Amino acid sequence: MRKGSKKSSHNTGGDKNADNASVHTQEKNVYLSLVESTSDSLYLVDRNCKYIFLNDNHLERLRLSRDEVIGRPYSDYHPREQSDEFAKRIEEVFTTGKFLQHEFKSEKDGRYFLRTFNPVKEEGYGGNVTAVSVASKDITELKQSEEKYRSILENIEDGYYELDLSGHITFFNEACRKIYGYSRDEFMDMNVIKLADEEIAQKAYKYFNKVYTTGIPLTWIDGEIIRKDGSRRNVEASASLIRDLTGKPIGFRGIVRDVTEHRQVEELYKTLAENSIAGVFIIQNGKFIFINTSAIAYAGYSAAELIGQGADIIVHPEDKEMVRIKSREMLAGKSNQAFDFRIITKVKEVRWVSQTVTPVQYKGKRAILGNALDVTKLKLAGEALRESEQRLYDIIDFLPDATYAIDRERRVIAWNRAIEEMTGIKAPDMVGRGNYEYALPFYGMRKPVLIDLVFLSDKEIKEKYSHVTKEGEALIAEASVPLRGGNPRALWGIARPLYDSKGNVVGAIESIRDVSERKQMEETVKWLAFHDGLTGLPNRRLFSDRLTMALAHVRRNRKKLGVMILDLDKFKHINDTLGHPVGDRLLRVVGERLTKMLRKEDTVARIGGDEFMLLLPEISRADDVILVAERILALFTEPVDVDGHELHVTTSIGFALYPENGEDGDSLIKNADIALYVAKDRGRNRYEGFLPLPNTQN
């Protein structure tokens, strides 16, 4: 081998290489800025749970520097039990190649996090998982809000329950427990099948299966349950899906209401109604003088108990003044509209009646003829409908995703808080609007959007909207949208039809999620998997990929190829005396200088510490590699100014040639590394080629 000369050489890279390096640096800075700008903790680990990358938020939680953590396993900083659970999830992602999520409570400070594990797959190698990115979102406040929500549920009169997908009870309020008559310990984790006989259990399974397959909640279905003591009770129940943050069904929730007594009362009044629909009575001198069976049935008194009593004896105290006013208006001919009010029956039950009064003569004296209908069921049904609608609106308003609903005429009927925040438009300004006005904040124009496609046939959707996929009744799409006239945002949407009780489509509902941050994070993590986080240069993985492709090319063209490894002489001394920040800056400057010096088709990679690896494809002769080595040595004669420190740095270089020193990538890298150590042993600040390369240094 010959000792390499130190003669200087002019840079032949050209302005184009400088521009490419600048663009490369800008792209790197954008990716790193996106990772660091999020409020979540982001980090990248290998299959052994060793940290490959961490953003500043995660470093702040660990209270360590990046150099202290990179290359160290997760278990070094977390309790054993948490570390074992973390390792299982990492292995699951490597094995399945699929992302997963779970909630996690930190033993360190008791805060709750939603962790998302995403596989990082290697391009060009069959999609093998090479690392796992972990995004950890702090959901402590959300959990606290959930606890407050559960506290409210404990104080409602109706029973509230939650089940997992297999039908086991996972949560219930006190009212629900009392309906079934079990203790809390007995009731928890019980399967709902045990709460009914076989026939009713089969019906319940069909109802829950329908909710699961359609995603459409069931409201107020009739059923019968068996209490712990063996007694049977009539109930009304509702059911809807519980979904996680990704929209995946994880269970059911609903309301159960004991209506046994209510059903018994309904049967009683049904029998009475078959004999007479209207209650008829006559009032004279302010007292009942005649009352028929239906009217008696409304009040629950006997005829003897009411005859001779004041006409307002059964009127609810709060309604008496209103009844007097309405009655006077009708008797005076000022109104012919029936009016509704409450009565209190003998058993202190409150009921609603709808009444008209007419002046008549009875036995030669002025009297009042009254007709009344019991409208209690109608009132209760109206209230139940309003409550059901309000529950729907409350549920929609509570959803974390931006959600809105329209009727068949394309008028907005619901607009939740999340979509208010996304669009900047408040619900009062949007509800009731039609003519595609809901498209304006997204596209700046009136046009059909995903929710409108619900009303189209499958054929029309397939022909006109190829980007839309259909899963069951749900339409799913993802698009880049100029939200509120700004920069395009990646929005994911899912739309479903709304049905009435007869199964007719009466509208549609759409939920929208901004996935821009996730997509940007995926691109950033993908970039970091193949690049050095400090310098932005390709890492060993990307270098090996390019070396493999370059070898295939030169084999076909019968040309040569060079692999060069260099490191900085006495770099450790710079780190020890001036600190790691100065050392890091020096490494970036060296990477920039090497990139500018080489050709566009050459590759400069940082493979760790102060080592760099160069790929010189399609060279004609061995002297071309020697020329590059001499130019690099000359490049290092120029001092480097880092943070006010003028650094004089030298480098040692080893190289190997294809095919003389190896016919595969591993052999070439190994032999170049051997040559590097020869250069270092022979005094540093020089280059050496791998023997038996001819024309090397003496």
XYZ file of C-alpha atoms in Angstrom:
698
model
C 0.000 0.000 0.000
C 1.082 3.597 -0.658
C 0.678 6.503 1.641
C -1.968 8.897 0.338
C -0.832 12.345 -0.706
C -2.419 15.474 0.741
C -2.488 17.549 -2.412
C -5.569 19.675 -2.759
C -8.190 19.126 -5.417
C -10.956 21.333 -6.782
C -14.605 20.468 -6.075
C -16.204 18.963 -9.198
C -19.625 18.351 -7.622
C -21.143 21.446 -9.167
C -23.948 23.769 -8.256
C -26.510 21.026 -8.909
C -25.075 18.915 -6.084
C -25.160 21.916 -3.771
C -28.812 22.535 -4.635
C -29.630 18.874 -4.036
C -27.921 18.984 -0.660
C -29.864 22.112 0.263
C -33.183 20.514 -0.690
C -32.181 17.387 1.210
C -31.430 19.460 4.310
C -34.715 21.372 3.996
C -36.703 18.117 3.718
C -34.913 16.744 6.761
C -35.666 19.875 8.767
C -39.345 19.730 7.783
C -39.655 16.106 8.910
C -37.919 16.762 12.206
C -39.981 19.905 12.784
C -43.217 17.943 12.328
C -42.147 15.327 14.865
C -41.058 17.917 17.402
C -44.112 20.181 16.939
C -46.650 17.606 18.103
C -47.757 17.584 21.734
C -47.524 13.776 21.816
C -44.543 11.665 22.815
C -43.120 9.974 19.707
C -40.390 7.375 19.614
C -39.038 4.564 17.442
C -37.833 1.189 18.759
C -36.373 -1.977 17.260
C -37.512 -5.542 17.951
C -35.449 -5.605 21.145
C -37.281 -2.478 22.363
C -34.142 -0.386 21.991
C -34.711 3.278 21.256
C -33.819 4.352 17.712
C -35.350 7.809 17.893
C -37.197 9.992 20.456
C -38.752 13.432 20.100
C -38.231 16.145 22.704
C -41.596 15.488 24.415
C -40.625 11.921 25.223
C -37.149 12.926 26.333
C -38.748 15.460 28.674
C -40.888 12.720 30.265
C -37.807 10.541 30.729
C -35.801 13.580 31.938
C -32.797 12.342 29.983
C -30.782 13.524 27.002
C -31.049 11.888 23.600
C -27.508 10.464 23.824
C -28.348 8.794 27.143
C -31.349 6.980 25.642
C -30.548 6.122 21.996
C -29.566 2.460 21.754
C -30.790 1.686 25.274
C -33.779 -0.636 25.899
C -37.166 0.568 27.121
C -36.753 -1.590 30.251
C -33.874 0.623 31.461
C -36.357 3.405 32.238
C -39.598 1.626 33.170
C -40.727 -0.936 35.775
C -40.401 -4.604 34.845
C -44.128 -5.272 34.540
C -44.634 -2.309 32.204
C -41.531 -3.269 30.210
C -42.755 -6.866 29.749
C -46.156 -5.619 28.537
C -44.466 -3.150 26.178
C -42.224 -5.894 24.753
C -45.266 -8.127 24.080
C -46.965 -5.373 22.076
C -43.783 -4.620 20.094
C -43.435 -8.326 19.257
C -47.106 -8.448 18.191
C -46.584 -5.590 15.718
C -43.425 -7.225 14.318
C -45.259 -10.556 13.981
C -48.545 -9.298 12.478
C -47.325 -6.192 10.685
C -50.442 -4.379 11.921
C -50.879 -1.337 14.124
C -52.507 -1.570 17.550
C -53.663 0.741 20.341
C -54.085 0.420 24.086
C -54.596 2.591 27.116
C -51.710 2.813 29.550
C -51.417 4.251 33.067
C -47.982 5.518 34.036
C -46.768 4.293 37.409
C -44.502 7.301 37.474
C -47.149 10.013 37.826
C -50.493 8.213 37.464
C -51.355 9.858 34.124
C -53.257 8.001 31.409
C -52.011 7.650 27.824
C -53.365 6.229 24.580
C -50.463 4.520 22.854
C -50.519 3.733 19.132
C -47.999 1.185 17.806
C -47.357 1.459 14.036
C -45.085 -0.880 12.023
C -42.292 0.738 10.015
C -41.800 -1.381 6.927
C -38.714 -1.556 4.748
C -39.192 -0.716 1.088
C -37.864 -3.088 -1.541
C -37.633 -6.075 0.787
C -41.160 -7.486 0.804
C -42.424 -5.014 3.349
C -40.595 -6.497 6.341
C -41.156 -4.681 9.626
C -37.877 -3.024 10.625
C -39.011 -0.931 13.565
C -42.105 0.191 15.469
C -43.134 3.804 15.944
C -44.985 4.605 19.160
C -47.199 7.680 19.562
C -48.275 8.302 23.169
C -51.155 10.757 23.687
C -51.995 12.069 27.175
C -55.709 11.330 27.794
C -55.738 12.015 31.540
C -58.271 14.843 31.247
C -60.469 12.658 29.030
C -60.397 9.892 31.644
C -61.329 12.386 34.346
C -64.223 13.576 32.198
C -65.258 9.947 31.775
C -65.301 9.488 35.560
C -67.521 12.554 35.887
C -69.805 11.113 33.212
C -70.051 7.814 35.107
C -70.858 9.696 38.311
C -73.786 11.333 36.543
C -74.979 7.940 35.340
C -75.107 6.689 38.924
C -77.687 9.339 39.735
C -80.187 8.767 36.935
C -83.370 6.788 37.573
C -83.074 4.522 34.545
C -80.659 1.615 34.505
C -77.499 2.130 32.465
C -75.252 -0.744 31.327
C -72.154 -1.446 29.254
C -71.203 -4.845 27.791
C -68.182 -6.217 25.994
C -68.696 -7.839 22.589
C -69.191 -11.278 24.171
C -72.106 -10.015 26.287
C -70.384 -9.712 29.655
C -71.354 -6.760 31.847
C -68.444 -4.334 32.227
C -70.240 -1.371 33.824
C -73.646 -0.615 35.326
C -75.225 1.998 37.539
C -77.073 1.393 40.785
C -80.508 1.670 39.144
C -79.599 -1.138 36.743
C -78.426 -3.367 39.585
C -81.682 -2.839 41.490
C -83.778 -3.765 38.455
C -82.089 -7.174 38.279
C -81.778 -7.689 42.056
C -78.144 -8.841 42.180
C -75.285 -7.541 44.327
C -72.600 -5.493 42.600
C -70.061 -8.335 42.794
C -72.570 -10.848 41.405
C -73.671 -8.551 38.597
C -70.213 -7.487 37.372
C -68.953 -9.607 34.451
C -72.207 -11.606 34.341
C -73.311 -12.580 30.833
C -76.676 -11.089 29.869
C -77.818 -14.478 28.579
C -78.190 -15.571 32.208
C -80.706 -12.794 32.844
C -83.425 -14.221 30.597
C -84.831 -17.545 29.443
C -83.649 -19.220 26.244
C -86.273 -17.668 23.955
C -85.687 -14.121 25.185
C -81.907 -14.660 25.162
C -82.085 -15.572 21.463
C -84.046 -12.397 20.744
C -81.507 -10.352 22.697
C -78.674 -11.912 20.683
C -80.410 -10.919 17.432
C -80.886 -7.341 18.645
C -77.238 -6.939 19.697
C -76.015 -8.609 16.521
C -78.070 -6.155 14.450
C -76.547 -3.223 16.320
C -73.061 -4.663 15.771
C -73.491 -5.389 12.048
C -75.320 -2.179 11.119
C -73.899 0.243 13.661
C -77.421 1.630 14.078
C -78.602 1.978 17.710
C -81.798 0.239 18.820
C -84.073 2.399 20.966
C -86.686 1.136 23.368
C -87.291 -2.461 22.488
C -89.635 -4.460 24.731
C -88.349 -7.424 26.677
C -88.636 -9.518 29.781
C -85.926 -10.213 32.361
C -85.541 -12.727 35.179
C -84.468 -11.243 38.500
C -82.208 -13.043 40.960
C -85.246 -14.095 43.022
C -86.789 -15.717 39.924
C -89.492 -13.077 39.388
C -90.030 -11.708 35.896
C -90.174 -8.022 35.021
C -91.122 -6.199 31.846
C -88.469 -3.808 30.600
C -87.769 -1.383 27.810
C -84.181 -1.296 26.643
C -81.963 0.496 24.177
C -78.584 -0.516 22.742
C -75.827 1.194 20.782
C -72.227 0.430 19.888
C -69.243 1.538 21.941
C -66.287 2.313 19.705
C -62.654 3.079 20.475
C -60.869 6.167 19.084
C -60.204 4.376 15.795
C -63.921 3.611 15.289
C -63.532 -0.099 16.075
C -66.525 -1.627 17.956
C -65.506 -2.769 21.448
C -68.859 -3.280 23.164
C -72.410 -2.075 23.736
C -74.110 0.492 25.965
C -77.734 1.264 26.633
C -80.598 2.099 28.969
C -82.900 -0.429 30.653
C -86.164 0.669 32.269
C -88.534 -1.396 34.442
C -91.999 -0.848 32.938
C -93.819 -3.697 34.677
C -96.308 -1.468 36.504
C -96.610 0.782 33.486
C -97.551 -2.202 31.325
C -100.149 -3.305 33.871
C -101.739 0.158 33.886
C -101.764 0.177 30.102
C -103.659 -3.104 30.036
C -106.220 -1.739 32.503
C -106.908 1.375 30.457
C -106.978 -0.609 27.258
C -109.920 -2.613 28.627
C -111.749 0.564 29.682
C -111.155 2.180 26.311
C -112.813 -0.738 24.555
C -116.134 0.200 26.221
C -115.973 3.930 25.738
C -113.354 6.156 24.237
C -114.426 9.514 25.654
C -115.248 10.521 29.156
C -118.507 12.466 29.376
C -119.591 14.621 32.331
C -122.026 17.404 33.203
C -121.258 20.243 35.575
C -123.897 22.449 37.140
C -123.245 25.140 39.693
C -119.595 24.160 39.626
C -120.223 20.557 40.672
C -120.383 17.199 38.941
C -123.958 16.029 38.503
C -123.277 13.303 35.946
C -120.160 11.339 34.973
C -119.826 8.250 32.754
C -117.724 5.116 33.150
C -114.840 6.374 31.000
C -114.580 9.622 32.914
C -114.696 7.693 36.179
C -111.969 5.409 34.860
C -109.746 8.395 34.037
C -109.879 9.600 37.615
C -110.058 6.248 39.352
C -112.996 7.235 41.524
C -116.431 5.764 41.686
C -119.414 7.814 40.464
C -120.642 8.214 44.041
C -117.306 9.693 45.094
C -117.339 12.396 42.369
C -121.038 13.346 42.085
C -121.566 16.535 44.047
C -117.858 17.368 44.202
C -116.275 20.473 42.700
C -115.373 20.174 39.030
C -111.696 20.918 39.648
C -111.253 18.304 42.374
C -109.113 16.080 40.143
C -107.295 18.887 38.260
C -103.595 19.205 39.044
C -103.050 22.248 41.325
C -100.586 23.787 38.896
C -103.095 23.545 36.020
C -106.283 24.792 37.761
C -105.948 28.436 36.729
C -105.164 27.498 33.130
C -108.211 25.174 32.993
C -110.496 27.967 34.268
C -109.200 30.421 31.671
C -109.429 27.957 28.758
C -112.899 26.816 29.816
C -114.226 30.428 29.984
C -112.810 31.174 26.524
C -114.461 28.073 25.028
C -117.812 28.698 26.754
C -117.717 32.289 25.458
C -117.171 31.036 21.904
C -113.688 32.545 21.707
C -112.042 29.177 21.070
C -113.038 25.750 19.832
C -109.631 24.135 20.325
C -109.342 21.298 22.856
C -106.892 22.001 25.655
C -104.664 19.593 27.542
C -104.064 19.501 31.276
C -103.103 17.130 34.062
C -105.385 15.402 36.511
C -104.532 13.610 39.742
C -106.297 10.320 40.166
C -107.520 8.815 43.380
C -104.286 6.831 43.702
C -102.295 10.069 43.244
C -101.304 9.206 39.703
C -100.829 12.121 37.319
C -102.490 11.741 33.926
C -103.107 13.947 30.939
C -106.526 14.618 29.406
C -107.605 16.596 26.371
C -110.899 18.373 26.989
C -113.611 20.450 25.358
C -116.573 22.148 27.098
C -119.896 23.360 25.731
C -122.692 25.351 27.400
C -125.922 23.314 27.603
C -129.260 23.231 29.383
C -129.731 20.359 31.801
C -133.070 19.871 33.475
C -133.959 23.420 32.573
C -130.878 24.983 34.024
C -127.637 26.155 32.526
C -124.923 23.561 32.651
C -121.636 22.593 31.071
C -121.224 19.480 28.957
C -117.671 18.207 28.935
C -115.899 15.645 26.787
C -112.454 14.381 27.738
C -109.991 11.941 26.254
C -107.082 10.414 28.138
C -104.011 11.491 26.174
C -101.436 10.331 28.701
C -99.904 7.782 26.362
C -99.718 10.330 23.575
C -97.994 12.801 25.884
C -95.575 10.216 27.183
C -94.816 9.084 23.648
C -94.134 12.686 22.623
C -91.882 13.199 25.630
C -90.138 9.897 24.966
C -89.622 10.914 21.339
C -88.202 14.264 22.387
C -85.985 12.541 24.944
C -84.836 10.043 22.325
C -84.069 12.831 19.862
C -82.261 14.750 22.584
C -80.248 11.660 23.472
C -79.298 11.284 19.822
C -78.251 14.914 19.610
C -76.367 14.631 22.910
C -74.553 11.527 21.699
C -73.669 13.209 18.404
C -72.533 16.321 20.261
C -70.386 14.189 22.584
C -68.601 12.373 19.737
C -64.921 13.336 19.439
C -65.048 13.271 15.633
C -66.554 16.139 13.653
C -70.082 14.838 12.989
C -73.206 16.147 11.297
C -76.473 14.725 9.978
C -78.879 15.693 7.193
C -82.419 14.696 6.204
C -83.467 13.461 2.759
C -83.906 17.059 1.573
C -80.193 17.665 2.381
C -81.034 19.964 5.307
C -78.684 19.858 8.268
C -80.381 18.412 11.370
C -77.326 17.996 13.638
C -73.951 19.762 13.820
C -71.774 18.783 16.797
C -69.148 20.705 18.746
C -66.228 18.951 17.073
C -67.365 20.060 13.614
C -67.931 23.573 14.976
C -64.262 23.626 15.942
C -63.151 22.120 12.633
C -65.145 24.509 10.408
C -65.505 27.583 12.629
C -69.287 27.507 12.022
C -71.627 27.260 15.012
C -74.581 24.862 15.017
C -77.272 27.604 15.052
C -75.752 29.009 11.845
C -75.836 25.653 10.061
C -78.781 23.596 11.363
C -81.712 23.860 8.955
C -79.524 24.939 6.034
C -79.683 23.000 2.764
C -78.476 23.268 -0.827
C -75.100 21.696 0.055
C -74.172 24.573 2.356
C -72.371 22.101 4.600
C -69.802 21.621 1.793
C -68.730 25.298 1.819
C -66.293 25.206 4.772
C -64.588 22.163 3.259
C -64.445 22.953 -0.468
C -65.440 26.611 -0.759
C -68.314 25.637 -3.045
C -71.683 23.888 -2.953
C -71.216 20.334 -4.135
C -72.160 16.766 -3.163
C -69.865 15.335 -0.502
C -69.539 11.890 1.079
C -72.754 12.169 3.111
C -74.781 12.767 -0.081
C -73.527 9.544 -1.664
C -75.514 7.574 0.925
C -78.632 8.247 -1.186
C -77.038 6.886 -4.387
C -77.020 3.314 -5.681
C -73.931 1.142 -5.407
C -73.572 1.309 -9.186
C -73.545 5.114 -9.255
C -70.986 5.270 -6.454
C -68.699 2.768 -8.189
C -68.899 4.566 -11.550
C -68.541 8.165 -10.353
C -66.639 7.980 -7.070
C -63.889 5.385 -7.358
C -62.076 6.750 -4.286
C -65.003 5.790 -2.047
C -65.105 2.328 -0.457
C -68.160 0.639 1.026
C -68.165 -1.538 4.134
C -71.644 -2.787 4.842
C -73.804 0.336 4.747
C -70.907 2.647 5.574
C -69.184 4.739 2.910
C -65.550 5.542 3.670
C -63.230 7.976 1.907
C -60.077 9.955 2.493
C -59.255 13.166 0.633
C -57.064 16.250 0.681
C -59.401 19.138 1.481
C -58.713 22.920 1.558
C -60.446 23.242 4.926
C -61.744 26.792 5.536
C -59.881 27.954 2.438
C -56.471 27.171 3.963
C -53.755 24.667 3.180
C -55.026 21.204 2.219
C -55.723 18.877 5.139
C -55.999 15.098 4.981
C -59.551 14.279 6.086
C -60.997 10.794 6.654
C -64.772 10.427 6.581
C -67.391 7.738 7.152
C -71.079 8.185 6.261
C -74.105 5.999 7.016
C -77.858 6.161 6.333
C -80.390 7.035 9.037
C -83.602 4.994 9.210
C -87.048 5.519 10.658
C -88.893 2.844 12.635
C -90.176 1.270 9.398
C -86.717 0.904 7.900
C -87.028 3.807 5.470
C -83.956 5.954 4.842
C -84.770 9.360 6.288
C -81.331 10.941 6.290
C -77.618 10.373 6.675
C -74.853 10.998 9.183
C -71.147 11.595 8.557
C -68.158 11.701 10.888
C -64.956 13.397 9.777
C -61.484 13.043 11.250
C -58.425 15.172 10.472
C -55.635 12.633 9.885
C -53.065 15.124 8.582
C -50.860 14.816 11.646
C -50.913 11.024 11.510
C -50.004 10.992 7.831
C -47.201 13.495 8.378
C -45.938 11.461 11.305
C -45.988 8.282 9.229
C -43.925 9.970 6.526
C -41.502 11.326 9.127
C -41.089 7.971 10.844
C -40.619 6.298 7.475
C -37.913 8.825 6.595
C -36.170 8.385 9.952
C -36.077 4.617 9.464
C -33.690 5.110 6.521
C -31.807 8.269 7.509
C -29.518 9.455 10.258
C -31.432 11.705 12.646
C -28.456 13.994 13.322
C -27.088 14.713 9.831
C -30.037 13.768 7.648
C -27.742 11.501 5.606
C -28.745 7.972 4.600
C -28.138 5.432 7.364
C -26.594 1.957 7.085
C -29.922 0.391 6.026
C -30.441 2.779 3.098
C -26.740 2.571 2.185
C -26.943 -1.239 1.994
C -30.044 -0.962 -0.200
C -28.313 1.384 -2.637
C -25.148 -0.754 -2.604
C -27.170 -3.837 -3.567
C -28.811 -2.001 -6.484
C -25.479 -0.498 -7.597
C -23.807 -3.938 -7.593
C -26.573 -5.352 -9.776
C -26.070 -2.467 -12.207
C -22.273 -2.696 -12.497
C -22.438 -6.468 -12.943
C -24.599 -5.921 -16.021
C -22.372 -3.104 -17.353
C -19.065 -4.724 -16.326
C -17.880 -1.655 -14.486
C -16.236 -1.061 -11.153
C -17.634 0.216 -7.885
C -15.990 1.646 -4.797
C -16.941 1.508 -1.110
C -15.142 3.925 1.181
C -15.262 4.216 5.000
C -13.794 7.161 6.890
C -13.827 8.424 10.426
C -12.608 11.577 12.119
C -9.240 11.355 13.839
C -9.398 12.049 17.569
C -13.069 12.989 17.423
C -13.539 11.771 21.004
C -11.148 14.484 22.164
C -13.417 17.148 20.627
C -16.466 15.713 22.385
C -14.655 15.459 25.705
C -13.199 18.962 25.637
C -15.824 21.032 23.791
C -18.948 19.008 24.470
C -21.328 16.879 22.405
C -23.237 19.830 20.838
C -20.005 20.997 19.184
C -19.255 17.426 18.120
C -22.726 17.044 16.640
C -22.398 20.285 14.687
C -19.008 19.163 13.368
C -20.535 15.893 12.121
C -23.253 17.819 10.279
C -20.668 20.098 8.607
C -18.572 17.090 7.553
C -21.671 15.432 6.072
C -22.559 18.611 4.156
C -19.002 19.002 2.787
C -18.780 15.386 1.657
C -22.180 15.600 -0.041
C -21.233 18.756 -1.942
C -17.921 17.257 -3.045
C -19.273 14.042 -4.547
C -21.294 13.353 -7.650
C -25.091 13.287 -7.650
C -25.107 9.501 -8.107
C -22.710 8.921 -5.192
C -24.000 8.226 -1.680
C -22.716 9.582 1.629
C -24.060 7.789 4.713
C -23.424 8.173 8.428
C -23.235 4.732 9.974
C -22.707 5.746 13.594
C -20.457 7.842 15.814
C -17.952 9.673 13.629
C -17.943 7.062 10.836
C -19.132 7.834 7.320
C -19.520 5.447 4.401
C -19.305 6.451 0.724
C -20.635 4.572 -2.305
C -18.961 5.406 -5.628
C -20.874 3.537 -8.352
C -19.783 3.032 -11.967
C -16.129 4.040 -11.820
C -13.802 3.104 -14.646
C -10.591 2.424 -12.748
C -9.093 2.133 -9.295
C -7.402 5.525 -9.597
C -10.844 7.169 -9.523
C -11.284 6.020 -5.916
C -7.790 7.183 -5.001
C -8.566 10.588 -6.530
C -11.708 10.893 -4.378
C -9.728 9.875 -1.264
C -7.095 12.538 -1.973
C -9.778 15.166 -2.502
C -11.346 14.236 0.861
C -7.969 14.538 2.627
C -7.503 17.936 0.984
C -11.011 18.931 2.039
C -10.125 18.264 5.670
C -7.147 20.651 5.518
C -9.668 23.477 5.689
C -10.525 24.384 9.320
C -14.134 24.083 10.495
C -15.736 26.951 12.455
C -18.228 25.542 14.969
C -19.835 27.873 17.492
C -16.759 30.138 17.520
C -14.301 27.224 17.717
C -11.867 26.861 14.793
C -11.407 23.104 14.538
C -8.586 21.424 12.600
C -9.781 17.933 11.862
C -8.162 15.101 9.906
C -9.610 11.841 8.688
C -8.507 8.270 8.053
C -9.932 6.477 4.996
C -10.214 2.860 3.922
C -11.679 1.651 0.659
C -12.417 -1.509 -1.314
C -13.190 -2.067 -4.996
C -15.620 -4.305 -6.823
C -14.820 -6.832 -8.129
C -11.168 -6.957 -6.991
C -11.861 -6.820 -3.229
C -15.244 -8.498 -3.044
C -18.274 -9.395 -5.143
C -21.015 -8.687 -2.598
C -21.910 -5.762 -0.365
C -20.925 -7.347 2.944
C -17.459 -8.293 1.665
C -16.810 -4.822 0.265
C -17.867 -3.094 3.508
C -15.813 -5.521 5.606
C -12.685 -5.059 3.493
C -13.045 -1.271 3.395
C -13.272 -1.338 7.192
C -10.082 -3.420 7.388
C -8.329 -0.905 5.162
C -9.550 1.933 7.437
C -7.925 0.350 10.483
C -4.680 -0.101 8.525
C -4.763 3.634 7.746
C -5.281 4.441 11.419
C -2.477 2.092 12.472
C -0.122 3.768 10.007
C -0.478 7.206 11.531
C -3.986 8.493 10.614
C -4.700 11.395 8.209
C -4.236 9.067 5.231
C -6.053 6.558 3.048
C -5.458 2.875 2.429
C -6.955 0.483 -0.088
C -7.623 -3.146 0.711
C -4.839 -5.512 -0.416
C -4.100 -6.888 -2.982
C -5.276 -3.727 -4.794
C -2.488 -2.614 -7.235
C -1.092 0.894 -7.239
C -1.912 1.558 -3.552
C 0.180 3.704 -1.240
C 3.658 2.551 -0.252
